[in-house]
């Protein structure tokens, strides 16, 4: 097994045949994927970390972003690891261990996942060579005070964790940060809080080797009442768009119309827009930094296929380059998440020029 410089300490003795598992939770748009990617940049390249991602809907957006960094990733979509996909997670972990021989596996849950069932599944797999090392929660400091009151899952994620990672703290004032920490402390006073620095992330020494005691199998029966398997449908609305491209340039989605849509979606209602979209022209990120343009024989004919990632009013466009051939028939595959999305459905449908049969909606209740 490869070794990170200054190997992380753990109370549990783990032999070379055992794979430690770190679980990242956090509400929609908290920045889990970016935090993980920054951590991966800081470990020894010989230390083999693979990623299991659970994405809400069918967009596989964050997985595509990870692959652009040439990291091995397995995705699980159209369900949540903490309930409907928990059995599939066991098979996925076993396959990853056999195929990639990882030194560590990182699991990134969907934004609506409660970690308890995931932790119990990993603990049940100890005899198969897996060890639950830590459960980490990423907090979006810009938006946490807004969704904390409406999301039962967000509160649970902050309560049941080994370490709270404060993300996007640079984007708010010191006074606002104090208020966020106060809110988090109301839910969880004792758990350490660590700032995630933009661009560099968190030192792996801080998060690896924590040897969590959360969610022991002995506590499962008494703790199971905390798990609400209906929490996803109760908390958020979901709009999914799937449009196929036939090769006709007239189908290409207007870059100006799509960017205008993103700019005018209110962050208090629309939490995330993510997926793949084939645009008519090159686009810039929110900060007006020109996005890199993928090579194309004739952009006017084929358009430009981008990974779009919109979270609480901020958005980025990343050209899809890795495995792009697998998405040649994609015109748009998008997932929109938030509250009160019925009123925004016409705007989404118009900007993407989608017919009724190309859109599916799941409303919170």
Coordinates of C-alpha atoms in Angstrom, one line a residue:
X1 CA 0.0 0.0 0.0
X2 CA 1.4 3.4 -1.0
X3 CA 2.1 5.9 1.8
X4 CA 1.3 9.6 2.2
X5 CA 4.1 11.6 3.7
X6 CA 3.6 11.8 7.4
X7 CA 1.1 8.9 7.4
X8 CA -2.2 9.8 9.2
X9 CA -2.7 8.4 12.7
X10 CA -5.6 6.2 13.6
X11 CA -6.7 4.4 16.7
X12 CA -7.6 1.3 14.7
X13 CA -4.9 -0.9 13.4
X14 CA -5.5 -1.3 9.6
X15 CA -3.6 -3.8 7.7
X16 CA -2.6 -3.6 4.0
X17 CA -5.7 -5.5 2.9
X18 CA -8.1 -3.0 4.5
X19 CA -9.3 0.0 2.6
X20 CA -10.2 3.1 4.7
X21 CA -13.4 4.9 3.6
X22 CA -14.0 8.7 4.0
X23 CA -17.6 9.9 3.5
X24 CA -18.3 13.5 2.5
X25 CA -21.8 14.9 3.1
X26 CA -23.2 18.4 2.8
X27 CA -26.3 20.1 1.4
X28 CA -26.9 20.8 -2.3
X29 CA -24.2 23.2 -3.7
X30 CA -22.1 23.2 -0.6
X31 CA -18.9 22.5 -2.7
X32 CA -18.2 18.9 -1.8
X33 CA -16.7 18.0 -5.2
X34 CA -14.4 21.1 -5.3
X35 CA -13.2 20.3 -1.7
X36 CA -12.5 16.7 -2.7
X37 CA -10.6 17.7 -5.8
X38 CA -8.4 20.2 -3.9
X39 CA -7.6 17.4 -1.3
X40 CA -6.6 15.0 -4.1
X41 CA -4.1 17.6 -5.4
X42 CA -2.4 17.6 -2.0
X43 CA -1.8 13.9 -1.5
X44 CA 1.2 11.9 -2.8
X45 CA 0.4 10.9 -6.4
X46 CA 1.3 7.3 -5.5
X47 CA -1.4 7.2 -2.8
X48 CA -4.3 5.8 -4.8
X49 CA -7.6 7.4 -4.0
X50 CA -10.7 6.5 -5.9
X51 CA -14.1 8.3 -5.7
X52 CA -17.6 6.9 -5.4
X53 CA -20.1 9.7 -6.2
X54 CA -23.9 9.7 -5.7
X55 CA -25.6 12.3 -7.9
X56 CA -29.1 13.5 -7.7
X57 CA -30.9 12.9 -10.9
X58 CA -29.2 11.5 -14.0
X59 CA -26.9 14.3 -15.0
X60 CA -23.6 12.9 -13.7
X61 CA -22.2 16.5 -13.7
X62 CA -19.8 16.4 -10.8
X63 CA -18.5 13.0 -12.0
X64 CA -17.7 14.6 -15.4
X65 CA -15.8 17.4 -13.6
X66 CA -13.8 14.9 -11.6
X67 CA -12.9 12.9 -14.7
X68 CA -11.5 16.1 -16.2
X69 CA -9.0 15.9 -13.4
X70 CA -8.2 12.3 -14.4
X71 CA -9.4 10.7 -11.2
X72 CA -11.0 7.3 -11.1
X73 CA -14.6 7.7 -10.3
X74 CA -17.7 5.5 -10.1
X75 CA -21.1 7.2 -10.1
X76 CA -24.5 6.1 -8.8
X77 CA -27.4 8.2 -10.1
X78 CA -31.2 8.3 -9.9
X79 CA -31.4 7.5 -6.2
X80 CA -29.8 8.2 -2.8
X81 CA -27.1 6.1 -1.2
X82 CA -28.8 6.5 2.2
X83 CA -31.9 4.6 1.1
X84 CA -32.8 3.2 -2.3
X85 CA -29.1 2.7 -3.4
X86 CA -27.6 1.5 -0.2
X87 CA -27.5 -2.1 -1.4
X88 CA -25.9 -1.1 -4.7
X89 CA -23.3 0.8 -2.8
X90 CA -22.0 -2.4 -1.4
X91 CA -21.5 -3.9 -4.8
X92 CA -19.9 -0.7 -6.1
X93 CA -17.4 -0.6 -3.3
X94 CA -16.5 -4.3 -3.8
X95 CA -16.0 -3.7 -7.5
X96 CA -13.9 -0.6 -6.9
X97 CA -11.6 -2.5 -4.5
X98 CA -11.1 -5.3 -6.9
X99 CA -10.6 -3.2 -10.0
X100 CA -8.6 -0.2 -8.7
X101 CA -6.9 -1.6 -5.6
X102 CA -7.3 1.8 -3.8
X103 CA -5.4 3.0 -0.8
X104 CA -8.5 4.9 0.2
X105 CA -12.0 5.3 -1.1
X106 CA -13.8 8.7 -0.8
X107 CA -17.6 8.6 -1.0
X108 CA -19.4 11.8 -1.9
X109 CA -23.0 11.6 -1.1
X110 CA -25.8 13.5 -2.8
X111 CA -26.8 16.8 -1.1
X112 CA -29.9 15.1 0.4
X113 CA -28.2 12.1 2.0
X114 CA -28.2 11.3 5.7
X115 CA -24.9 9.5 6.5
X116 CA -26.2 6.9 9.0
X117 CA -27.3 4.1 6.6
X118 CA -24.1 4.6 4.5
X119 CA -22.0 4.3 7.7
X120 CA -23.8 1.1 8.8
X121 CA -23.3 -0.4 5.4
X122 CA -19.6 0.2 5.5
X123 CA -19.3 -1.1 9.0
X124 CA -21.1 -4.3 7.9
X125 CA -18.3 -4.7 5.3
X126 CA -15.4 -4.7 7.7
X127 CA -14.9 -8.4 7.2
X128 CA -14.6 -7.8 3.5
X129 CA -11.7 -5.3 4.0
X130 CA -13.4 -1.9 4.5
X131 CA -13.0 0.5 7.4
X132 CA -15.1 3.6 8.0
X133 CA -12.5 6.2 8.8
X134 CA -14.5 9.5 8.9
X135 CA -17.7 11.3 8.1
X136 CA -17.1 14.9 7.0
X137 CA -19.7 17.6 6.4
X138 CA -19.1 20.6 4.1
X139 CA -21.0 23.7 5.1
X140 CA -21.8 26.4 2.6
X141 CA -21.2 29.6 4.6
X142 CA -22.9 31.8 2.1
X143 CA -26.2 30.0 2.1
X144 CA -26.4 27.7 5.2
X145 CA -28.5 30.1 7.3
X146 CA -31.0 30.2 4.5
X147 CA -31.6 26.5 4.0
X148 CA -30.9 25.3 7.6
X149 CA -34.4 26.3 8.6
X150 CA -36.1 24.4 5.8
X151 CA -33.9 21.3 5.4
X152 CA -34.1 18.6 8.0
X153 CA -31.3 16.7 6.2
X154 CA -29.0 19.7 6.3
X155 CA -29.4 19.9 10.1
X156 CA -28.8 16.2 10.5
X157 CA -25.6 16.4 8.3
X158 CA -24.3 19.2 10.6
X159 CA -25.2 17.2 13.7
X160 CA -23.7 13.8 12.9
X161 CA -20.2 14.3 11.6
X162 CA -16.6 14.0 12.7
X163 CA -15.5 17.3 11.2
X164 CA -17.3 20.4 9.9
X165 CA -15.6 22.0 6.9
X166 CA -16.6 25.6 6.4
X167 CA -16.6 26.4 2.7
X168 CA -17.0 29.8 0.9
X169 CA -16.2 31.7 4.1
X170 CA -14.1 34.2 2.0
X171 CA -17.3 35.3 0.3
X172 CA -19.0 36.7 3.4
X173 CA -18.0 39.3 6.1
X174 CA -16.5 38.3 9.4
X175 CA -19.7 39.2 11.2
X176 CA -21.7 36.9 8.8
X177 CA -19.2 34.1 9.4
X178 CA -19.7 34.5 13.1
X179 CA -23.5 34.1 12.6
X180 CA -22.9 30.9 10.5
X181 CA -20.7 29.4 13.2
X182 CA -23.3 30.3 15.8
X183 CA -26.0 28.5 13.8
X184 CA -23.7 25.5 13.3
X185 CA -22.8 25.5 17.0
X186 CA -26.5 25.4 17.9
X187 CA -26.7 22.1 16.1
X188 CA -23.2 20.8 17.0
X189 CA -21.0 22.5 19.6
X190 CA -18.4 19.9 20.2
X191 CA -17.3 18.9 16.6
X192 CA -14.3 20.8 15.3
X193 CA -14.8 23.3 12.6
X194 CA -12.1 23.9 9.9
X195 CA -12.1 26.5 7.2
X196 CA -11.6 25.3 3.6
X197 CA -9.3 27.7 1.8
X198 CA -10.3 28.5 -1.8
X199 CA -7.9 27.0 -4.3
X200 CA -5.9 24.9 -1.8
X201 CA -8.6 23.2 0.3
X202 CA -7.9 21.3 3.5
X203 CA -4.7 19.5 4.5
X204 CA -5.3 15.7 4.1
X205 CA -3.5 15.3 7.5
X206 CA -6.5 16.9 9.1
X207 CA -9.2 14.7 7.6
X208 CA -7.6 11.3 7.1
X209 CA -7.1 8.9 10.0
X210 CA -9.9 10.1 12.2
X211 CA -11.2 6.6 13.0
X212 CA -14.8 7.6 13.6
X213 CA -17.0 6.2 16.4
X214 CA -20.2 7.5 14.8
X215 CA -23.0 5.1 13.9
X216 CA -21.8 1.8 15.4
X217 CA -23.8 -1.2 14.5
X218 CA -24.8 -1.6 18.1
X219 CA -26.6 1.7 17.9
X220 CA -28.4 1.1 14.7
X221 CA -31.8 0.1 16.0
X222 CA -32.1 3.1 18.4
X223 CA -30.8 5.6 15.8
X224 CA -32.8 4.3 12.9
X225 CA -35.7 6.6 13.8
X226 CA -33.7 9.6 12.8
X227 CA -33.7 8.4 9.2
X228 CA -36.6 9.6 7.1
X229 CA -36.6 7.7 3.8
X230 CA -38.9 10.3 2.3
X231 CA -36.7 13.3 3.0
X232 CA -35.7 13.8 -0.6
X233 CA -39.1 14.2 -2.1
X234 CA -40.3 16.2 1.0
X235 CA -37.5 18.8 0.8
X236 CA -36.8 19.7 -2.8
X237 CA -38.3 20.1 -6.2
X238 CA -36.6 18.4 -9.1
X239 CA -36.8 19.3 -12.8
X240 CA -34.9 17.0 -15.2
X241 CA -34.4 17.8 -18.9
X242 CA -33.1 15.3 -21.4
X243 CA -32.8 16.4 -25.1
X244 CA -31.1 14.4 -27.8
X245 CA -29.0 16.0 -30.5
X246 CA -29.5 14.7 -34.1
X247 CA -26.6 16.6 -35.5
X248 CA -28.7 19.5 -36.8
X249 CA -27.1 22.8 -36.0
X250 CA -30.6 24.4 -35.7
X251 CA -31.1 22.4 -32.5
X252 CA -28.1 24.1 -30.7
X253 CA -29.1 25.9 -27.5
X254 CA -28.6 29.7 -27.6
X255 CA -25.6 30.5 -25.4
X256 CA -27.1 34.0 -24.7
X257 CA -30.5 32.6 -23.7
X258 CA -29.0 29.9 -21.4
X259 CA -26.7 32.3 -19.6
X260 CA -29.5 34.7 -19.2
X261 CA -31.6 32.0 -17.6
X262 CA -28.8 31.2 -15.1
X263 CA -28.4 34.9 -14.2
X264 CA -32.0 35.4 -13.4
X265 CA -32.7 32.3 -11.3
X266 CA -33.1 33.4 -7.7
X267 CA -30.7 31.7 -5.3
X268 CA -33.2 31.6 -2.5
X269 CA -35.4 29.2 -4.6
X270 CA -33.1 27.5 -7.2
X271 CA -30.3 25.7 -5.4
X272 CA -28.6 23.9 -8.2
X273 CA -28.6 23.6 -12.0
X274 CA -26.1 21.0 -13.3
X275 CA -25.6 18.8 -16.2
X276 CA -24.4 18.9 -19.8
X277 CA -25.5 21.4 -22.4
X278 CA -24.5 21.8 -26.1
X279 CA -24.4 25.6 -26.8
X280 CA -24.2 27.6 -30.0
X281 CA -21.2 29.7 -28.9
X282 CA -18.3 29.8 -26.4
X283 CA -19.4 31.2 -23.0
X284 CA -17.7 32.9 -20.1
X285 CA -18.0 32.0 -16.4
X286 CA -19.9 34.2 -14.0
X287 CA -16.8 36.3 -13.4
X288 CA -16.6 36.9 -17.2
X289 CA -13.5 34.8 -17.4
X290 CA -13.6 33.2 -20.8
X291 CA -14.2 29.5 -20.7
X292 CA -11.7 27.4 -22.5
X293 CA -13.1 26.3 -25.8
X294 CA -12.8 22.6 -26.7
X295 CA -11.5 21.7 -30.1
X296 CA -14.2 21.3 -32.8
X297 CA -14.0 20.9 -36.5
X298 CA -16.9 23.4 -37.0
X299 CA -18.4 25.0 -33.9
X300 CA -21.3 26.5 -36.0
X301 CA -22.4 22.9 -36.8
X302 CA -21.5 20.8 -33.7
X303 CA -21.7 23.5 -31.0
X304 CA -19.8 23.3 -27.8
X305 CA -20.6 20.7 -25.1
X306 CA -20.1 22.1 -21.6
X307 CA -20.5 20.9 -18.1
X308 CA -22.6 23.5 -16.4
X309 CA -22.5 23.8 -12.6
X310 CA -24.8 26.4 -11.1
X311 CA -25.1 26.7 -7.3
X312 CA -27.1 29.4 -5.5
X313 CA -26.6 32.0 -8.2
X314 CA -23.0 31.3 -9.1
X315 CA -22.1 29.3 -12.1
X316 CA -19.2 27.8 -14.1
X317 CA -18.9 26.3 -17.6
X318 CA -16.3 23.6 -18.2
X319 CA -15.7 22.1 -21.6
X320 CA -16.2 18.4 -21.7
X321 CA -13.1 16.7 -23.0
X322 CA -12.8 13.4 -21.2
X323 CA -15.0 10.7 -22.8
X324 CA -16.7 13.3 -24.9
X325 CA -17.4 10.7 -27.6
X326 CA -19.8 9.0 -25.1
X327 CA -22.0 12.1 -25.2
X328 CA -22.2 12.8 -28.9
X329 CA -26.0 12.5 -28.9
X330 CA -26.5 14.9 -25.9
X331 CA -28.1 18.3 -26.6
X332 CA -29.0 18.8 -23.0
X333 CA -29.1 16.7 -19.9
X334 CA -29.8 18.9 -16.9
X335 CA -31.1 18.6 -13.4
X336 CA -32.6 21.7 -11.6
X337 CA -33.0 21.5 -7.8
X338 CA -34.7 23.8 -5.4
X339 CA -38.0 24.9 -3.8
X340 CA -41.0 26.4 -5.6
X341 CA -39.7 25.4 -9.0
X342 CA -43.1 25.2 -10.6
X343 CA -43.0 29.0 -11.2
X344 CA -39.6 28.7 -13.0
X345 CA -40.5 25.7 -15.2
X346 CA -41.6 27.9 -18.1
X347 CA -38.3 29.8 -18.0
X348 CA -36.3 26.6 -18.0
X349 CA -38.4 25.1 -20.8
X350 CA -38.1 28.2 -23.0
X351 CA -34.3 28.7 -22.6
X352 CA -33.6 25.1 -23.5
X353 CA -36.4 24.9 -26.1
X354 CA -37.6 21.6 -24.6
X355 CA -40.9 20.0 -25.3
X356 CA -43.1 18.6 -22.6
X357 CA -42.0 15.0 -23.2
X358 CA -38.3 16.1 -22.7
X359 CA -39.0 17.3 -19.2
X360 CA -39.9 15.4 -16.0
X361 CA -40.8 17.0 -12.7
X362 CA -40.8 15.8 -9.2
X363 CA -42.4 18.2 -6.7
X364 CA -41.7 18.4 -3.0
X365 CA -44.5 17.4 -0.6

